[in-house]
Each structure stands twice: as C-alpha cells, then as structure tokens.
Coordinates of C-alpha atoms in Angstrom, one line a residue:
M1 CA -117.1 137.9 -12.1
V2 CA -116.0 140.7 -9.8
L3 CA -119.4 140.8 -8.2
A4 CA -119.6 137.1 -7.7
R5 CA -116.1 137.1 -6.0
E6 CA -117.0 139.9 -3.7
R7 CA -120.3 138.2 -2.7
E8 CA -118.4 135.0 -1.9
Q9 CA -116.0 137.0 0.3
G10 CA -119.0 138.5 2.2
K11 CA -117.9 140.4 5.3
D12 CA -114.2 139.9 4.3
S13 CA -114.7 141.9 1.1
A14 CA -112.8 145.2 0.9
H15 CA -115.9 147.0 -0.3
G16 CA -118.5 146.1 2.3
K17 CA -122.1 144.9 1.9
R18 CA -123.5 148.3 1.0
A19 CA -121.0 148.9 -1.8
I20 CA -121.6 145.4 -3.1
R21 CA -125.3 146.1 -3.2
V22 CA -124.7 149.3 -5.1
L23 CA -122.4 147.6 -7.5
A24 CA -125.0 145.0 -8.2
G25 CA -127.5 147.8 -8.9
L26 CA -125.1 149.5 -11.3
L27 CA -124.5 146.3 -13.2
D28 CA -128.2 145.5 -13.4
S29 CA -128.9 148.8 -15.2
P30 CA -125.9 149.5 -17.4
R31 CA -127.7 152.1 -19.5
D32 CA -128.6 154.1 -16.4
T33 CA -125.1 153.8 -15.1
A34 CA -123.7 155.0 -18.4
M35 CA -126.0 157.9 -18.8
Y36 CA -126.7 159.4 -15.4
S37 CA -124.5 161.8 -13.4
I38 CA -122.7 160.5 -10.3
T39 CA -125.0 162.6 -8.2
H40 CA -128.2 161.1 -9.7
L41 CA -126.8 157.6 -9.4
A42 CA -125.9 158.1 -5.8
E43 CA -129.4 159.4 -5.0
Q44 CA -130.9 156.5 -6.9
H45 CA -129.0 153.9 -4.9
G46 CA -129.3 155.7 -1.6
V47 CA -125.6 156.5 -1.0
H48 CA -123.3 159.5 -1.1
A49 CA -121.4 160.3 -4.3
S50 CA -118.2 159.6 -2.4
T51 CA -119.3 156.0 -2.0
L52 CA -119.4 155.6 -5.8
T53 CA -116.0 157.2 -6.1
R54 CA -114.4 154.9 -3.5
L55 CA -116.1 151.9 -5.1
A56 CA -114.6 152.8 -8.5
K57 CA -111.1 153.3 -7.0
N58 CA -111.3 150.0 -5.0
L59 CA -112.1 148.3 -8.3
G60 CA -108.9 149.6 -9.8
F61 CA -110.2 152.7 -11.7
S62 CA -108.8 156.2 -11.4
G63 CA -112.2 157.5 -10.4
F64 CA -115.9 157.2 -11.1
A65 CA -115.6 158.8 -14.6
D66 CA -113.1 156.1 -15.5
F67 CA -115.4 153.4 -14.2
Q68 CA -118.5 154.9 -15.9
G69 CA -116.5 154.9 -19.2
V70 CA -116.7 151.1 -19.3
F71 CA -120.5 151.3 -19.2
R72 CA -120.6 154.1 -21.9
K73 CA -118.4 152.0 -24.2
H74 CA -120.7 149.0 -23.7
V75 CA -123.8 151.1 -24.5
R76 CA -122.2 152.6 -27.6
N77 CA -121.2 149.1 -28.9
D78 CA -124.6 147.6 -28.1
Q79 CA -126.2 146.7 -31.5
N80 CA -129.3 145.0 -30.0
F81 CA -131.0 148.0 -28.2
Y82 CA -134.5 147.5 -29.7
S83 CA -134.7 143.7 -29.4
Q84 CA -133.4 143.9 -25.8
Q85 CA -136.0 146.5 -25.0
A86 CA -138.8 144.4 -26.6
D87 CA -137.6 141.2 -24.8
A88 CA -137.7 143.0 -21.4
L89 CA -141.1 144.3 -22.1
L90 CA -142.7 141.1 -23.4
H91 CA -141.1 138.6 -20.9
H92 CA -140.8 140.5 -17.6
E93 CA -143.8 138.6 -16.2
K94 CA -144.2 135.3 -18.0
N95 CA -146.7 133.8 -15.6
V96 CA -149.2 136.6 -15.6
G97 CA -152.0 136.7 -18.2
G98 CA -155.3 138.3 -19.0
A99 CA -156.5 141.6 -17.6
D100 CA -154.0 141.5 -14.8
S101 CA -151.1 141.3 -17.3
V102 CA -152.6 144.3 -19.2
S103 CA -152.9 146.3 -16.0
R104 CA -149.3 145.6 -14.9
L105 CA -148.0 146.4 -18.4
L106 CA -149.9 149.7 -18.4
N107 CA -148.5 150.6 -15.0
K108 CA -144.9 149.6 -16.0
V109 CA -144.9 151.7 -19.2
S110 CA -146.7 154.7 -17.7
G111 CA -144.7 154.5 -14.5
T112 CA -141.3 154.7 -16.2
E113 CA -142.5 157.7 -18.2
I114 CA -143.6 159.4 -15.1
D115 CA -140.3 158.8 -13.5
N116 CA -138.5 160.2 -16.6
I117 CA -140.6 163.4 -16.4
Q118 CA -139.7 163.8 -12.8
R119 CA -136.0 163.4 -13.5
M120 CA -136.2 165.8 -16.4
R121 CA -137.9 168.4 -14.2
H122 CA -135.3 167.9 -11.5
D123 CA -132.5 168.5 -13.9
L124 CA -133.9 171.7 -15.5
D125 CA -132.1 174.9 -14.8
A126 CA -134.1 178.2 -15.0
E127 CA -131.3 180.3 -16.3
T128 CA -130.5 177.8 -19.1
L129 CA -134.1 177.7 -20.1
I130 CA -134.3 181.5 -20.3
D131 CA -131.2 181.7 -22.4
A132 CA -132.3 178.9 -24.8
A133 CA -135.7 180.5 -25.1
Q134 CA -134.0 183.9 -26.0
I135 CA -131.9 182.1 -28.7
L136 CA -135.0 180.4 -30.2
A137 CA -137.0 183.6 -30.1
S138 CA -134.4 185.9 -31.6
A139 CA -132.5 183.8 -34.1
P140 CA -133.2 184.9 -37.7
R141 CA -133.9 181.3 -38.7
V142 CA -134.5 178.2 -36.6
R143 CA -134.2 174.6 -37.9
T144 CA -135.2 171.5 -35.9
H145 CA -133.5 168.1 -36.5
G146 CA -133.9 164.6 -35.4
L147 CA -134.0 161.2 -37.1
R148 CA -135.8 157.9 -36.4
Q149 CA -137.8 158.2 -33.2
S150 CA -136.5 161.7 -32.6
F151 CA -137.9 162.8 -36.0
A152 CA -141.4 163.0 -34.4
I153 CA -140.2 165.4 -31.8
A154 CA -138.3 167.5 -34.3
V155 CA -141.5 167.9 -36.5
Y156 CA -143.5 168.7 -33.4
L157 CA -141.1 171.4 -32.4
S158 CA -141.0 172.8 -35.9
Y159 CA -144.8 173.1 -35.9
V160 CA -145.4 174.7 -32.5
L161 CA -142.4 177.1 -32.7
G162 CA -143.7 178.0 -36.2
L163 CA -146.9 179.1 -34.6
L164 CA -145.1 181.7 -32.6
R165 CA -142.5 183.1 -35.0
N166 CA -141.5 183.0 -38.7
D167 CA -138.8 181.0 -40.5
V168 CA -138.9 177.7 -38.5
S169 CA -138.7 174.4 -40.3
V170 CA -137.3 170.9 -40.2
L171 CA -133.7 170.6 -41.4
G172 CA -133.3 168.8 -44.6
S173 CA -137.0 168.6 -45.5
F174 CA -138.2 167.6 -49.0
E175 CA -135.2 165.3 -49.3
H176 CA -132.8 168.0 -50.5
G177 CA -130.4 166.7 -47.9
I178 CA -128.8 168.0 -44.7
A179 CA -125.9 169.8 -46.5
H180 CA -128.2 171.7 -48.7
S181 CA -130.3 172.9 -45.7
L182 CA -127.3 173.8 -43.6
A183 CA -125.6 175.8 -46.4
Q184 CA -128.6 178.1 -46.4
L185 CA -128.1 179.0 -42.8
Q186 CA -125.9 181.7 -41.3
P187 CA -124.1 182.4 -38.0
K188 CA -126.7 183.5 -35.4
D189 CA -129.2 181.1 -36.8
A190 CA -130.2 178.2 -34.5
L191 CA -130.4 174.4 -34.8
L192 CA -132.6 172.6 -32.3
V193 CA -131.5 169.0 -32.4
V194 CA -132.9 165.9 -30.8
A195 CA -131.1 162.5 -30.2
F196 CA -131.1 159.6 -27.8
T197 CA -129.0 156.5 -27.5
P198 CA -128.4 154.6 -29.7
Y199 CA -127.4 157.9 -31.4
T200 CA -127.8 158.3 -35.2
R201 CA -124.5 159.3 -36.8
R202 CA -126.1 161.8 -39.3
T203 CA -127.7 163.7 -36.4
I204 CA -124.5 164.1 -34.6
Q205 CA -122.7 165.1 -37.7
A206 CA -125.3 167.8 -38.6
A207 CA -124.9 169.3 -35.1
E208 CA -121.1 169.3 -35.3
I209 CA -121.1 171.0 -38.7
A210 CA -123.7 173.5 -37.6
A211 CA -121.6 174.5 -34.6
K212 CA -118.4 174.6 -36.7
H213 CA -120.1 177.2 -39.0
G214 CA -121.3 179.4 -36.2
L215 CA -124.9 178.3 -35.7
T216 CA -126.1 178.1 -32.2
V217 CA -127.0 174.5 -31.3
V218 CA -129.5 173.7 -28.6
A219 CA -130.0 170.0 -27.9
I220 CA -132.6 167.7 -26.3
T221 CA -130.8 164.5 -25.4
D222 CA -130.7 161.8 -22.8
S223 CA -127.4 162.3 -21.0
H224 CA -124.5 164.7 -20.3
A225 CA -122.4 162.0 -21.9
S226 CA -124.3 162.3 -25.2
P227 CA -122.1 163.4 -28.1
L228 CA -124.5 166.3 -28.6
S229 CA -123.5 167.8 -25.2
S230 CA -120.0 168.6 -26.4
V231 CA -121.2 170.7 -29.4
A232 CA -124.4 172.3 -28.1
K233 CA -124.5 175.6 -26.3
H234 CA -127.3 174.3 -24.2
S235 CA -128.2 170.6 -23.6
F236 CA -131.5 169.7 -22.0
I237 CA -131.4 166.2 -20.5
S238 CA -134.5 164.1 -20.9
T239 CA -134.1 160.5 -19.7
A240 CA -135.4 158.1 -22.4
T241 CA -135.0 154.8 -20.6
G242 CA -138.1 152.8 -19.8
A243 CA -140.3 149.8 -20.6
F244 CA -141.1 150.8 -24.2
I245 CA -139.7 148.8 -27.1
G246 CA -137.6 151.8 -28.1
N247 CA -136.7 155.1 -26.4
S248 CA -139.4 156.3 -24.0
V249 CA -139.9 159.8 -25.3
G250 CA -142.9 161.1 -23.3
A251 CA -140.7 163.2 -21.1
S252 CA -139.1 164.8 -24.2
F253 CA -142.4 166.0 -25.5
V254 CA -143.1 167.5 -22.1
L255 CA -139.7 169.2 -22.3
A256 CA -140.6 170.5 -25.8
E257 CA -143.8 172.0 -24.4
I258 CA -141.9 173.7 -21.6
L259 CA -139.3 175.1 -24.0
V260 CA -141.9 176.4 -26.5
S261 CA -143.9 177.9 -23.6
M262 CA -140.7 179.7 -22.6
V263 CA -140.2 181.0 -26.2
A264 CA -143.8 182.3 -26.2
H265 CA -143.2 184.1 -22.9
E266 CA -140.0 185.6 -24.4
L267 CA -141.8 186.8 -27.5
G268 CA -144.7 188.2 -25.5
D269 CA -147.3 190.0 -27.6
E270 CA -145.4 189.1 -30.8
S271 CA -146.3 185.5 -30.2
I272 CA -150.0 186.4 -29.8
A273 CA -150.0 188.4 -33.0
S274 CA -148.3 185.5 -34.8
L275 CA -150.9 183.1 -33.6
E276 CA -153.8 185.4 -34.5
R277 CA -152.4 185.8 -38.1
R278 CA -152.3 182.0 -38.5
E279 CA -155.8 181.7 -37.1
S280 CA -157.0 184.1 -39.8
F281 CA -155.5 181.9 -42.5
I282 CA -157.0 178.8 -40.9
A283 CA -160.4 180.5 -40.9
E284 CA -160.1 181.5 -44.6
E285 CA -159.2 177.9 -45.5
R286 CA -162.1 176.6 -43.3
I287 CA -159.8 173.9 -41.9
E288 CA -161.4 173.6 -38.5
F289 CA -165.0 172.9 -37.6

C-alpha cells in the first residue's frame, strides 16, 4: 500500500524515485531484507547505507533496525517456507520447456549458490577464523549439532574434524537425547552448531543451554539476526537463500571446509599424525580399494 501510494505521487513523493526503487527491491525480497546487514543491502541496491536509514525514518521508523524488524518478524512467522520456495522454483518460467528449461533451471540454482559463496567469503574475518579454529583444535571435546537440513552439515563436520583430532561426535547421537549428551560435557568443551531460517527450536535451545553451562559455542548460520548469533562466541554467516526448494546450503559446506582446513593448520603435525593413524585402521579393515 505504501509503495503504491508513493508510486502514484511520483515526483511529488517525499522519498524520490531512487528511494522508491530501493523500497520496491526490499519488499520483493523480504528474506534478504530481514537477514542481511544494512551495509550489504545498500551495496545490493546500489545506494549508500544512509539512504536506507533516511528511507526508514521517512516511513515513520526510528531507524533502519526498526524497519528491518518488521521483515524479521514476517520471516519468523512465515509457516510456508518450503512450499513457497518450491513454488518459486517450479513456476518462475511457465512458458519455457524442454532442454532450454533445464538449462535455465541449472543456471538459476547453481548461480544462486555461487552468489552465496561469494557473499560468505566477503563476510569472513581472518581473526575470527583463527580464534574459532583454535577453539575447535584445543577443546577437550567437540560436539556438532544441527537438525533437518542442517543435520547433514553437522554430520559432515563431525566426520572431517574427527579425522584431525579425537573426541568429536554429533550431539545427541544414538537417540539418547540432547540433554543426555550435553550433561556429559564440561566448560571449555565446544559445540559447533548449524541452523538456518526457519530455525528449529531444539537447535537454538541446545546452543543456549550449552552457553549457559560454560561451553564455547561456534555457529554457522545465515544472518547476524539469527538467534544463534546472540549465544555463540563466534558466528559465521553463510547465506542460505536461493532457488532450491529449501535452504541453499552449498556455501555452508564450503565454509565447513574452510573452517576444518583452518583447524588442520592450527594442529599442524598433530593433524597429520591423526590422519595417518586412521589410515592404518582403514588399511587393516581393507575398506578402500
């Protein structure tokens, strides 16, 4: 309604044509608007961050954070994430068929993943990576945790970190429950947790309880607005928006590889010795051929 009114006013609008264009872009991609920082959104729409602040204030908000809060509330209350993603994927080009349709679909899905990887790389901070790697290398015990789509990333992280050091596993494995697994951990142990919108309540609760009891929480999530960001010592942002029917998690697997590589670098020769020991067991069991 606001956008329609401003467009009708045209040159008489208090916002100006550029601000109206930006507002339209923000409304067209509510998840992006909810999740990205003001700096990233400004770059995305080709304006200065101050333009977004002025736009928010002209619309009656106290600032951009207040304006963005409306989008975040909308995203949290959205119960149709997967069906909406699927609808966008299946019906974005109704009049295209055959090989041309396959080609466009391939480009759309892979293109959004490439964009996510580039955004993830842009947001990475070297000092944060180093500190997180030191935590994951030195903690007496490391547990990984993620549910639904994030479970695959948690299992992957458990396996590859377990190649480099001992006492790494998925939290709550063998159906003993989260509380049972958390109770076995001590302060200075680490929890590496993964979650994307729509967030799973049990994942957030596990991170909150872990932090409350002195564990160091490291998070892979999709936004600084994620509930994990408020409890984790370090949060690595991996954008999960895209053309897939659910979260687009390709960038998160790349981030996992970067983080594990940093842990290997931190452990140095210890990681090589650990890998060699595991290779000897693999050889004895004749697993590979």
